[in-house]
Each structure stands twice: as C-alpha cells, then as structure tokens.
C-alpha cells in the first residue's frame, strides 16, 4: 500500500486518456521498487526514485492474436502490447498482481501470482471489496 500511495511522476506527457473503473497493480515478486499500473488498456511502468514513482515506460494493450512470441505480461493481459513511450521492461521473474474491480458490478477484487510464462498460478478472489486496502494484501504464496 505504501508504494501505491506514493506520488507518480511523469517526465513525459501521455496523449492517452484511459477510461474505466478497473485497475491493476502488478509487481515483480518480492520487489516493490517497480510496478505496472494498468488502467483499462493502458499500461504504465514505474520505478521508485527518491521517494516517488517515476514513469519509465508506457504501453497499450492491443487485441491482436497472440502467436506465442510475446511476453508473459502480454499473455496474462490477453493481447499484444504496443510501446507508446520508453523501452518495455523484460519480465524475468514471477509477478504479483492485484486487480481492483471494485467499480464494477459485484465489487469483486482479485490478487495472486503470474508465472514467467504468463499463467496465473495463484488466485484469490475478494468479495465485497470496498477499498484498495481490501485487495492489497500479503500474498502468502510469494517465494521469500
């Protein structure tokens, strides 16, 4: 929660204006100094710098058919990823995800782990999540 609450700074002005009420936060396993923030089909990658999160890359999910040569993040998101700004970071270890769908009908959130091939290997649903703190929890299956 501490990292998510840090100010996010961009030294680049995005032309994209995503819409929607669902968000995802994805971190490399046991590393909270880097974070993907996904809003609708826009993907932002931040790195911790001097007490704030600095935008290092921006991408957009496209709905092209996956042919097996894409990243594990592409597979998890269900579409190819087009770079908009910066260089897309390589995914080299498992990822921990927190999906905030509390703005949707039913207010269901989800958190878990994605393996290096893009498969969800652990998933926990959170019924009646009312705030982000209900979803951003310690994932017991994370390797220490």
CSV table of N, CA and C in Angstrom, one decimal:
chain,number,residue,atom,x,y,z
A,1,UNK,N,0.8,-1.2,0.0
A,1,UNK,CA,0.0,0.0,0.0
A,1,UNK,C,0.9,1.3,0.0
A,2,UNK,N,2.0,1.2,0.7
A,2,UNK,CA,2.9,2.3,0.7
A,2,UNK,C,3.4,2.8,-0.6
A,3,UNK,N,3.8,1.9,-1.5
A,3,UNK,CA,4.3,2.2,-2.8
A,3,UNK,C,3.2,2.7,-3.7
A,4,UNK,N,2.0,2.1,-3.6
A,4,UNK,CA,0.9,2.5,-4.4
A,4,UNK,C,0.5,3.9,-4.1
A,5,UNK,N,0.6,4.3,-2.8
A,5,UNK,CA,0.3,5.6,-2.4
A,5,UNK,C,1.3,6.7,-2.7
A,6,UNK,N,2.5,6.3,-3.1
A,6,UNK,CA,3.5,7.3,-3.5
A,6,UNK,C,3.0,8.2,-4.7
A,7,UNK,N,3.5,9.4,-4.8
A,7,UNK,CA,3.2,10.2,-5.9
A,7,UNK,C,3.8,9.6,-7.2
A,8,UNK,N,3.1,9.6,-8.3
A,8,UNK,CA,3.5,9.1,-9.5
A,8,UNK,C,3.9,10.3,-10.4
A,9,UNK,N,5.1,10.3,-10.9
A,9,UNK,CA,5.7,11.4,-11.6
A,9,UNK,C,6.0,11.0,-13.1
A,10,UNK,N,5.6,11.8,-14.0
A,10,UNK,CA,5.9,11.6,-15.4
A,10,UNK,C,6.7,12.7,-16.0
A,11,UNK,N,7.8,12.4,-16.6
A,11,UNK,CA,8.6,13.4,-17.3
A,11,UNK,C,8.3,13.4,-18.8
A,12,UNK,N,7.2,12.8,-19.1
A,12,UNK,CA,6.7,12.7,-20.5
A,12,UNK,C,5.2,12.9,-20.4
A,13,UNK,N,4.6,13.6,-21.3
A,13,UNK,CA,3.1,13.8,-21.3
A,13,UNK,C,2.5,12.8,-22.2
A,14,UNK,N,1.7,11.9,-21.7
A,14,UNK,CA,1.0,10.9,-22.4
A,14,UNK,C,-0.2,11.6,-23.1
A,15,UNK,N,-0.5,11.1,-24.4
A,15,UNK,CA,-1.6,11.6,-25.1
A,15,UNK,C,-2.8,10.7,-24.8
A,16,UNK,N,-2.6,9.6,-24.2
A,16,UNK,CA,-3.6,8.6,-23.9
A,16,UNK,C,-4.5,9.0,-22.7
A,17,UNK,N,-5.7,8.9,-22.8
A,17,UNK,CA,-6.6,9.2,-21.7
A,17,UNK,C,-7.5,8.0,-21.5
A,18,UNK,N,-7.1,7.1,-20.7
A,18,UNK,CA,-7.9,5.8,-20.4
A,18,UNK,C,-9.2,6.1,-19.7
A,19,UNK,N,-10.1,5.3,-19.9
A,19,UNK,CA,-11.4,5.4,-19.2
A,19,UNK,C,-11.7,4.0,-18.6
A,20,UNK,N,-12.5,4.0,-17.6
A,20,UNK,CA,-12.9,2.8,-17.0
A,20,UNK,C,-12.7,2.8,-15.5
A,21,UNK,N,-13.2,1.8,-14.8
A,21,UNK,CA,-13.2,1.8,-13.4
A,21,UNK,C,-12.4,0.7,-12.8
A,22,UNK,N,-11.7,-0.1,-13.7
A,22,UNK,CA,-10.9,-1.2,-13.1
A,22,UNK,C,-9.4,-0.9,-13.3
A,23,UNK,N,-8.7,-1.3,-12.3
A,23,UNK,CA,-7.2,-1.0,-12.3
A,23,UNK,C,-6.5,-2.3,-11.8
A,24,UNK,N,-5.3,-2.4,-12.3
A,24,UNK,CA,-4.4,-3.5,-11.8
A,24,UNK,C,-3.1,-2.9,-11.4
A,25,UNK,N,-2.5,-3.5,-10.4
A,25,UNK,CA,-1.2,-3.2,-9.9
A,25,UNK,C,-0.4,-4.5,-10.0
A,26,UNK,N,0.7,-4.5,-10.7
A,26,UNK,CA,1.5,-5.7,-10.8
A,26,UNK,C,2.9,-5.4,-10.5
A,27,UNK,N,3.5,-6.2,-9.6
A,27,UNK,CA,4.9,-6.1,-9.1
A,27,UNK,C,5.7,-7.3,-9.4
A,28,UNK,N,7.0,-7.1,-9.7
A,28,UNK,CA,7.9,-8.3,-9.7
A,28,UNK,C,7.8,-8.9,-8.3
A,29,UNK,N,7.8,-10.2,-8.2
A,29,UNK,CA,7.8,-10.9,-6.9
A,29,UNK,C,8.8,-10.4,-6.0
A,30,UNK,N,8.4,-10.0,-4.8
A,30,UNK,CA,9.3,-9.5,-3.7
A,30,UNK,C,10.1,-8.3,-4.1
A,31,UNK,N,9.6,-7.5,-5.0
A,31,UNK,CA,10.3,-6.3,-5.4
A,31,UNK,C,9.2,-5.2,-5.6
A,32,UNK,N,9.1,-4.3,-4.6
A,32,UNK,CA,8.1,-3.2,-4.7
A,32,UNK,C,8.7,-1.9,-5.2
A,33,UNK,N,9.9,-2.0,-5.7
A,33,UNK,CA,10.5,-0.8,-6.3
A,33,UNK,C,10.1,-0.5,-7.7
A,34,UNK,N,9.4,-1.5,-8.3
A,34,UNK,CA,9.0,-1.4,-9.7
A,34,UNK,C,7.5,-1.8,-9.7
A,35,UNK,N,6.7,-1.2,-10.6
A,35,UNK,CA,5.3,-1.5,-10.6
A,35,UNK,C,4.7,-1.2,-11.9
A,36,UNK,N,3.8,-2.1,-12.4
A,36,UNK,CA,3.0,-1.9,-13.6
A,36,UNK,C,1.7,-1.4,-13.0
A,37,UNK,N,1.1,-0.3,-13.6
A,37,UNK,CA,-0.2,0.2,-13.2
A,37,UNK,C,-1.0,0.1,-14.5
A,38,UNK,N,-2.1,-0.7,-14.5
A,38,UNK,CA,-2.9,-0.9,-15.7
A,38,UNK,C,-4.2,-0.3,-15.5
A,39,UNK,N,-4.6,0.6,-16.4
A,39,UNK,CA,-5.9,1.2,-16.3
A,39,UNK,C,-6.5,1.1,-17.7
A,40,UNK,N,-7.6,0.3,-17.7
A,40,UNK,CA,-8.2,0.0,-19.0
A,40,UNK,C,-7.2,-0.8,-19.9
A,41,UNK,N,-6.9,-0.2,-21.1
A,41,UNK,CA,-6.0,-0.9,-21.9
A,41,UNK,C,-4.6,-0.2,-21.9
A,42,UNK,N,-4.4,0.8,-21.0
A,42,UNK,CA,-3.2,1.5,-20.9
A,42,UNK,C,-2.3,0.9,-19.8
A,43,UNK,N,-1.0,0.8,-20.1
A,43,UNK,CA,-0.1,0.1,-19.2
A,43,UNK,C,1.0,1.1,-18.9
A,44,UNK,N,1.3,1.4,-17.6
A,44,UNK,CA,2.3,2.3,-17.1
A,44,UNK,C,3.3,1.5,-16.2
A,45,UNK,N,4.6,1.7,-16.5
A,45,UNK,CA,5.6,1.0,-15.7
A,45,UNK,C,6.4,2.1,-14.9
A,46,UNK,N,6.4,2.0,-13.6
A,46,UNK,CA,7.0,2.9,-12.7
A,46,UNK,C,8.2,2.3,-12.0
A,47,UNK,N,9.2,3.1,-11.7
A,47,UNK,CA,10.3,2.7,-10.8
A,47,UNK,C,10.4,3.7,-9.7
A,48,UNK,N,10.8,3.2,-8.5
A,48,UNK,CA,11.0,4.0,-7.3
A,48,UNK,C,12.2,4.9,-7.5
A,49,UNK,N,12.1,6.2,-7.3
A,49,UNK,CA,13.2,7.1,-7.4
A,49,UNK,C,13.0,8.2,-6.3
A,50,UNK,N,13.9,8.3,-5.4
A,50,UNK,CA,14.0,9.4,-4.4
A,50,UNK,C,12.6,9.7,-3.8
A,51,UNK,N,11.9,8.6,-3.4
A,51,UNK,CA,10.6,8.8,-2.7
A,51,UNK,C,9.4,9.0,-3.5
A,52,UNK,N,9.5,8.8,-4.8
A,52,UNK,CA,8.3,8.9,-5.7
A,52,UNK,C,8.5,7.8,-6.8
A,53,UNK,N,7.4,7.5,-7.5
A,53,UNK,CA,7.4,6.5,-8.5
A,53,UNK,C,7.5,7.3,-9.9
A,54,UNK,N,8.5,7.0,-10.6
A,54,UNK,CA,8.8,7.7,-11.9
A,54,UNK,C,8.4,6.8,-13.1
A,55,UNK,N,7.7,7.4,-14.0
A,55,UNK,CA,7.2,6.6,-15.2
A,55,UNK,C,8.5,6.3,-16.0
A,56,UNK,N,8.7,5.0,-16.3
A,56,UNK,CA,9.8,4.6,-17.1
A,56,UNK,C,9.4,4.0,-18.5
A,57,UNK,N,8.1,3.7,-18.6
A,57,UNK,CA,7.6,3.1,-19.9
A,57,UNK,C,6.1,3.2,-19.9
A,58,UNK,N,5.5,3.4,-21.1
A,58,UNK,CA,4.1,3.4,-21.3
A,58,UNK,C,3.8,2.5,-22.5
A,59,UNK,N,2.8,1.7,-22.3
A,59,UNK,CA,2.3,0.8,-23.4
A,59,UNK,C,0.8,0.8,-23.5
A,60,UNK,N,0.4,0.1,-24.5
A,60,UNK,CA,-1.1,0.0,-24.7
A,60,UNK,C,-1.4,-1.4,-25.2
A,61,UNK,N,-2.4,-2.0,-24.6
A,61,UNK,CA,-2.8,-3.4,-24.9
A,61,UNK,C,-3.5,-3.3,-26.2
A,62,UNK,N,-3.2,-4.2,-27.2
A,62,UNK,CA,-3.9,-4.3,-28.4
A,62,UNK,C,-4.6,-5.6,-28.4
A,63,UNK,N,-5.5,-5.8,-29.3
A,63,UNK,CA,-6.3,-7.0,-29.3
A,63,UNK,C,-5.9,-8.0,-30.4
A,64,UNK,N,-4.7,-7.9,-30.8
A,64,UNK,CA,-4.2,-8.8,-31.9
A,64,UNK,C,-4.1,-10.2,-31.3
A,65,UNK,N,-4.1,-11.2,-32.1
A,65,UNK,CA,-4.0,-12.6,-31.7
A,65,UNK,C,-2.6,-12.9,-31.3
A,66,UNK,N,-2.4,-13.5,-30.1
A,66,UNK,CA,-1.1,-13.9,-29.6
A,66,UNK,C,-0.6,-15.1,-30.4
A,67,UNK,N,0.7,-15.0,-30.8
A,67,UNK,CA,1.3,-16.1,-31.5
A,67,UNK,C,2.3,-16.9,-30.8
A,68,UNK,N,2.4,-16.7,-29.5
A,68,UNK,CA,3.4,-17.4,-28.7
A,68,UNK,C,4.8,-16.8,-28.5
A,69,UNK,N,5.0,-15.6,-29.2
A,69,UNK,CA,6.3,-15.0,-29.1
A,69,UNK,C,6.3,-13.8,-28.2
A,70,UNK,N,5.2,-13.6,-27.5
A,70,UNK,CA,5.0,-12.4,-26.7
A,70,UNK,C,5.4,-12.6,-25.3
A,71,UNK,N,5.5,-11.5,-24.5
A,71,UNK,CA,6.0,-11.6,-23.1
A,71,UNK,C,4.9,-12.2,-22.3
A,72,UNK,N,5.3,-12.6,-21.1
A,72,UNK,CA,4.4,-13.2,-20.1
A,72,UNK,C,3.3,-12.2,-19.7
A,73,UNK,N,3.7,-10.9,-19.7
A,73,UNK,CA,2.7,-9.9,-19.4
A,73,UNK,C,1.6,-9.8,-20.5
A,74,UNK,N,2.0,-9.9,-21.7
A,74,UNK,CA,1.1,-9.9,-22.8
A,74,UNK,C,0.1,-11.1,-22.7
A,75,UNK,N,0.7,-12.3,-22.4
A,75,UNK,CA,-0.2,-13.4,-22.3
A,75,UNK,C,-1.2,-13.3,-21.1
A,76,UNK,N,-0.7,-12.8,-20.0
A,76,UNK,CA,-1.6,-12.6,-18.9
A,76,UNK,C,-2.7,-11.6,-19.2
A,77,UNK,N,-2.4,-10.5,-19.9
A,77,UNK,CA,-3.4,-9.5,-20.3
A,77,UNK,C,-4.3,-9.9,-21.5
A,78,UNK,N,-3.9,-10.9,-22.2
A,78,UNK,CA,-4.7,-11.4,-23.3
A,78,UNK,C,-4.6,-10.6,-24.6
A,79,UNK,N,-3.5,-10.0,-24.8
A,79,UNK,CA,-3.3,-9.2,-26.0
A,79,UNK,C,-1.9,-8.7,-26.2
A,80,UNK,N,-1.5,-8.4,-27.4
A,80,UNK,CA,-0.2,-7.8,-27.6
A,80,UNK,C,0.0,-6.5,-26.9
A,81,UNK,N,1.2,-6.1,-26.7
A,81,UNK,CA,1.5,-4.8,-26.0
A,81,UNK,C,2.3,-3.9,-27.0
A,82,UNK,N,1.8,-2.8,-27.3
A,82,UNK,CA,2.5,-1.8,-28.2
A,82,UNK,C,3.2,-0.8,-27.3
A,83,UNK,N,4.4,-0.5,-27.5
A,83,UNK,CA,5.1,0.5,-26.8
A,83,UNK,C,4.7,1.9,-27.3
A,84,UNK,N,4.4,2.8,-26.3
A,84,UNK,CA,4.0,4.1,-26.7
A,84,UNK,C,5.2,5.1,-26.4
A,85,UNK,N,5.9,4.8,-25.2
A,85,UNK,CA,7.0,5.6,-24.8
A,85,UNK,C,7.9,4.8,-24.0
A,86,UNK,N,9.2,5.0,-24.2
A,86,UNK,CA,10.2,4.3,-23.4
A,86,UNK,C,10.4,2.8,-23.9
A,87,UNK,N,11.2,2.1,-23.2
A,87,UNK,CA,11.5,0.7,-23.6
A,87,UNK,C,10.8,-0.2,-22.6
A,88,UNK,N,10.1,-1.2,-23.2
A,88,UNK,CA,9.3,-2.1,-22.4
A,88,UNK,C,10.2,-3.0,-21.6
A,89,UNK,N,10.0,-3.0,-20.2
A,89,UNK,CA,10.9,-3.8,-19.4
A,89,UNK,C,10.7,-5.3,-19.6
A,90,UNK,N,11.7,-6.1,-19.5
A,90,UNK,CA,11.6,-7.5,-19.6
A,90,UNK,C,11.1,-8.1,-18.3
A,91,UNK,N,10.3,-9.1,-18.5
A,91,UNK,CA,9.7,-9.8,-17.3
A,91,UNK,C,10.7,-11.0,-17.1
A,92,UNK,N,11.4,-11.0,-15.9
A,92,UNK,CA,12.4,-12.1,-15.7
A,92,UNK,C,12.0,-13.0,-14.5
A,93,UNK,N,11.0,-12.6,-13.8
A,93,UNK,CA,10.6,-13.4,-12.6
A,93,UNK,C,9.0,-13.3,-12.5
A,94,UNK,N,8.5,-14.1,-11.5
A,94,UNK,CA,7.1,-14.2,-11.3
A,94,UNK,C,6.6,-12.8,-11.0
A,95,UNK,N,5.3,-12.5,-11.2
A,95,UNK,CA,4.7,-11.3,-11.0
A,95,UNK,C,3.6,-11.5,-10.0
A,96,UNK,N,3.4,-10.5,-9.1
A,96,UNK,CA,2.3,-10.5,-8.1
A,96,UNK,C,1.3,-9.4,-8.6
A,97,UNK,N,0.0,-9.8,-8.7
A,97,UNK,CA,-1.0,-8.9,-9.2
A,97,UNK,C,-2.1,-8.6,-8.2
A,98,UNK,N,-2.6,-7.4,-8.3
A,98,UNK,CA,-3.8,-7.0,-7.5
A,98,UNK,C,-4.7,-6.3,-8.5
A,99,UNK,N,-5.9,-6.9,-8.7
A,99,UNK,CA,-6.9,-6.4,-9.7
A,99,UNK,C,-8.0,-5.7,-8.9
A,100,UNK,N,-8.2,-4.4,-9.1
A,100,UNK,CA,-9.2,-3.7,-8.4
A,100,UNK,C,-10.4,-3.5,-9.3
A,101,UNK,N,-11.4,-4.3,-9.2
A,101,UNK,CA,-12.6,-4.2,-10.0
A,101,UNK,C,-13.8,-3.7,-9.2
A,102,UNK,N,-13.5,-3.0,-8.1
A,102,UNK,CA,-14.5,-2.5,-7.2
A,102,UNK,C,-15.5,-1.6,-7.8
A,103,UNK,N,-15.1,-1.0,-8.9
A,103,UNK,CA,-16.1,-0.1,-9.6
A,103,UNK,C,-17.1,-0.8,-10.4
A,104,UNK,N,-16.9,-2.1,-10.6
A,104,UNK,CA,-17.8,-2.9,-11.4
A,104,UNK,C,-18.9,-3.5,-10.6
A,105,UNK,N,-19.8,-4.1,-11.3
A,105,UNK,CA,-21.0,-4.8,-10.6
A,105,UNK,C,-20.4,-5.9,-9.7
A,106,UNK,N,-20.8,-6.0,-8.5
A,106,UNK,CA,-20.4,-7.1,-7.6
A,106,UNK,C,-19.2,-6.7,-6.8
A,107,UNK,N,-18.5,-5.7,-7.1
A,107,UNK,CA,-17.3,-5.3,-6.4
A,107,UNK,C,-16.4,-6.4,-6.0
A,108,UNK,N,-15.9,-7.2,-7.0
A,108,UNK,CA,-15.0,-8.3,-6.7
A,108,UNK,C,-13.6,-7.9,-7.1
A,109,UNK,N,-12.7,-8.1,-6.2
A,109,UNK,CA,-11.3,-7.9,-6.5
A,109,UNK,C,-10.6,-9.2,-6.6
A,110,UNK,N,-9.3,-9.2,-7.0
A,110,UNK,CA,-8.6,-10.5,-7.1
A,110,UNK,C,-7.1,-10.1,-6.9
A,111,UNK,N,-6.4,-11.1,-6.3
A,111,UNK,CA,-4.9,-10.9,-6.2
A,111,UNK,C,-4.3,-12.3,-6.4
A,112,UNK,N,-3.0,-12.4,-6.8
A,112,UNK,CA,-2.4,-13.6,-7.0
A,112,UNK,C,-1.0,-13.5,-7.6
A,113,UNK,N,-0.6,-14.6,-8.2
A,113,UNK,CA,0.8,-14.7,-8.8
A,113,UNK,C,0.7,-15.2,-10.3
A,114,UNK,N,1.5,-14.6,-11.1
A,114,UNK,CA,1.6,-14.9,-12.5
A,114,UNK,C,3.0,-15.5,-12.7
A,115,UNK,N,3.1,-16.7,-13.3
A,115,UNK,CA,4.4,-17.3,-13.6
A,115,UNK,C,5.1,-16.6,-14.7
A,116,UNK,N,6.4,-17.0,-15.0
A,116,UNK,CA,7.2,-16.3,-16.1
A,116,UNK,C,6.6,-16.6,-17.5
A,117,UNK,N,5.7,-17.5,-17.6
A,117,UNK,CA,5.1,-17.8,-18.9
A,117,UNK,C,3.7,-17.1,-19.1
A,118,UNK,N,3.3,-16.3,-18.0
A,118,UNK,CA,2.1,-15.6,-18.1
A,118,UNK,C,0.8,-16.3,-17.6
A,119,UNK,N,1.0,-17.4,-17.0
A,119,UNK,CA,-0.1,-18.2,-16.4
A,119,UNK,C,-0.4,-17.8,-15.0
A,120,UNK,N,-1.6,-17.6,-14.6
A,120,UNK,CA,-2.0,-17.4,-13.2
A,120,UNK,C,-1.8,-18.7,-12.5
A,121,UNK,N,-0.9,-18.7,-11.5
A,121,UNK,CA,-0.7,-19.9,-10.7
A,121,UNK,C,-1.3,-19.9,-9.3
A,122,UNK,N,-1.6,-18.7,-8.9
A,122,UNK,CA,-2.3,-18.5,-7.6
A,122,UNK,C,-3.3,-17.4,-7.8
A,123,UNK,N,-4.6,-17.6,-7.4
A,123,UNK,CA,-5.6,-16.5,-7.5
A,123,UNK,C,-6.5,-16.6,-6.3
A,124,UNK,N,-6.7,-15.4,-5.7
A,124,UNK,CA,-7.6,-15.3,-4.6
A,124,UNK,C,-8.7,-14.2,-4.9
A,125,UNK,N,-9.9,-14.5,-4.8
A,125,UNK,CA,-11.0,-13.5,-5.1
A,125,UNK,C,-11.3,-12.8,-3.7
A,126,UNK,N,-11.6,-11.6,-3.8
A,126,UNK,CA,-12.1,-10.8,-2.6
A,126,UNK,C,-13.5,-10.3,-2.9
A,127,UNK,N,-14.5,-10.9,-2.3
A,127,UNK,CA,-15.8,-10.5,-2.5
A,127,UNK,C,-16.1,-9.2,-1.7
A,128,UNK,N,-17.0,-8.4,-2.2
A,128,UNK,CA,-17.4,-7.1,-1.5
A,128,UNK,C,-16.2,-6.2,-1.1
A,129,UNK,N,-15.2,-6.2,-1.9
A,129,UNK,CA,-14.1,-5.3,-1.6
A,129,UNK,C,-14.6,-3.8,-1.7
A,130,UNK,N,-14.4,-3.0,-0.7
A,130,UNK,CA,-14.9,-1.7,-0.7
A,130,UNK,C,-13.8,-0.6,-0.9
A,131,UNK,N,-12.5,-1.0,-0.7
A,131,UNK,CA,-11.4,-0.1,-0.9
A,131,UNK,C,-10.2,-0.9,-1.3
A,132,UNK,N,-9.2,-0.2,-1.8
A,132,UNK,CA,-8.0,-0.8,-2.2
A,132,UNK,C,-7.3,-1.6,-1.2
A,133,UNK,N,-7.4,-1.2,0.1
A,133,UNK,CA,-6.7,-1.9,1.2
A,133,UNK,C,-7.3,-3.3,1.4
A,134,UNK,N,-8.5,-3.5,0.9
A,134,UNK,CA,-9.1,-4.9,1.0
A,134,UNK,C,-8.4,-5.8,0.0
A,135,UNK,N,-7.7,-5.3,-1.0
A,135,UNK,CA,-7.1,-6.1,-2.1
A,135,UNK,C,-5.6,-6.2,-2.0
A,136,UNK,N,-5.0,-5.1,-1.5
A,136,UNK,CA,-3.5,-5.1,-1.5
A,136,UNK,C,-3.1,-5.7,-0.1
A,137,UNK,N,-2.9,-7.0,-0.2
A,137,UNK,CA,-2.5,-7.8,1.0
A,137,UNK,C,-1.3,-8.6,0.7
A,138,UNK,N,-0.7,-9.2,1.8
A,138,UNK,CA,0.4,-10.1,1.6
A,138,UNK,C,-0.1,-11.3,0.9
A,139,UNK,N,0.6,-11.7,-0.1
A,139,UNK,CA,0.3,-13.0,-0.8
A,139,UNK,C,1.2,-14.1,-0.2
A,140,UNK,N,0.5,-14.9,0.5
A,140,UNK,CA,1.3,-16.0,1.3
A,140,UNK,C,2.1,-16.9,0.4
A,141,UNK,N,1.7,-17.0,-0.9
A,141,UNK,CA,2.4,-18.0,-1.8
A,141,UNK,C,3.6,-17.3,-2.4
A,142,UNK,N,3.9,-16.1,-2.1
A,142,UNK,CA,5.1,-15.5,-2.7
A,142,UNK,C,6.4,-16.2,-2.1
A,143,UNK,N,7.3,-16.4,-3.0
A,143,UNK,CA,8.6,-17.0,-2.5
A,143,UNK,C,9.4,-16.0,-1.8
A,144,UNK,N,9.9,-16.3,-0.7
A,144,UNK,CA,10.7,-15.4,0.1
A,144,UNK,C,12.2,-15.4,-0.3
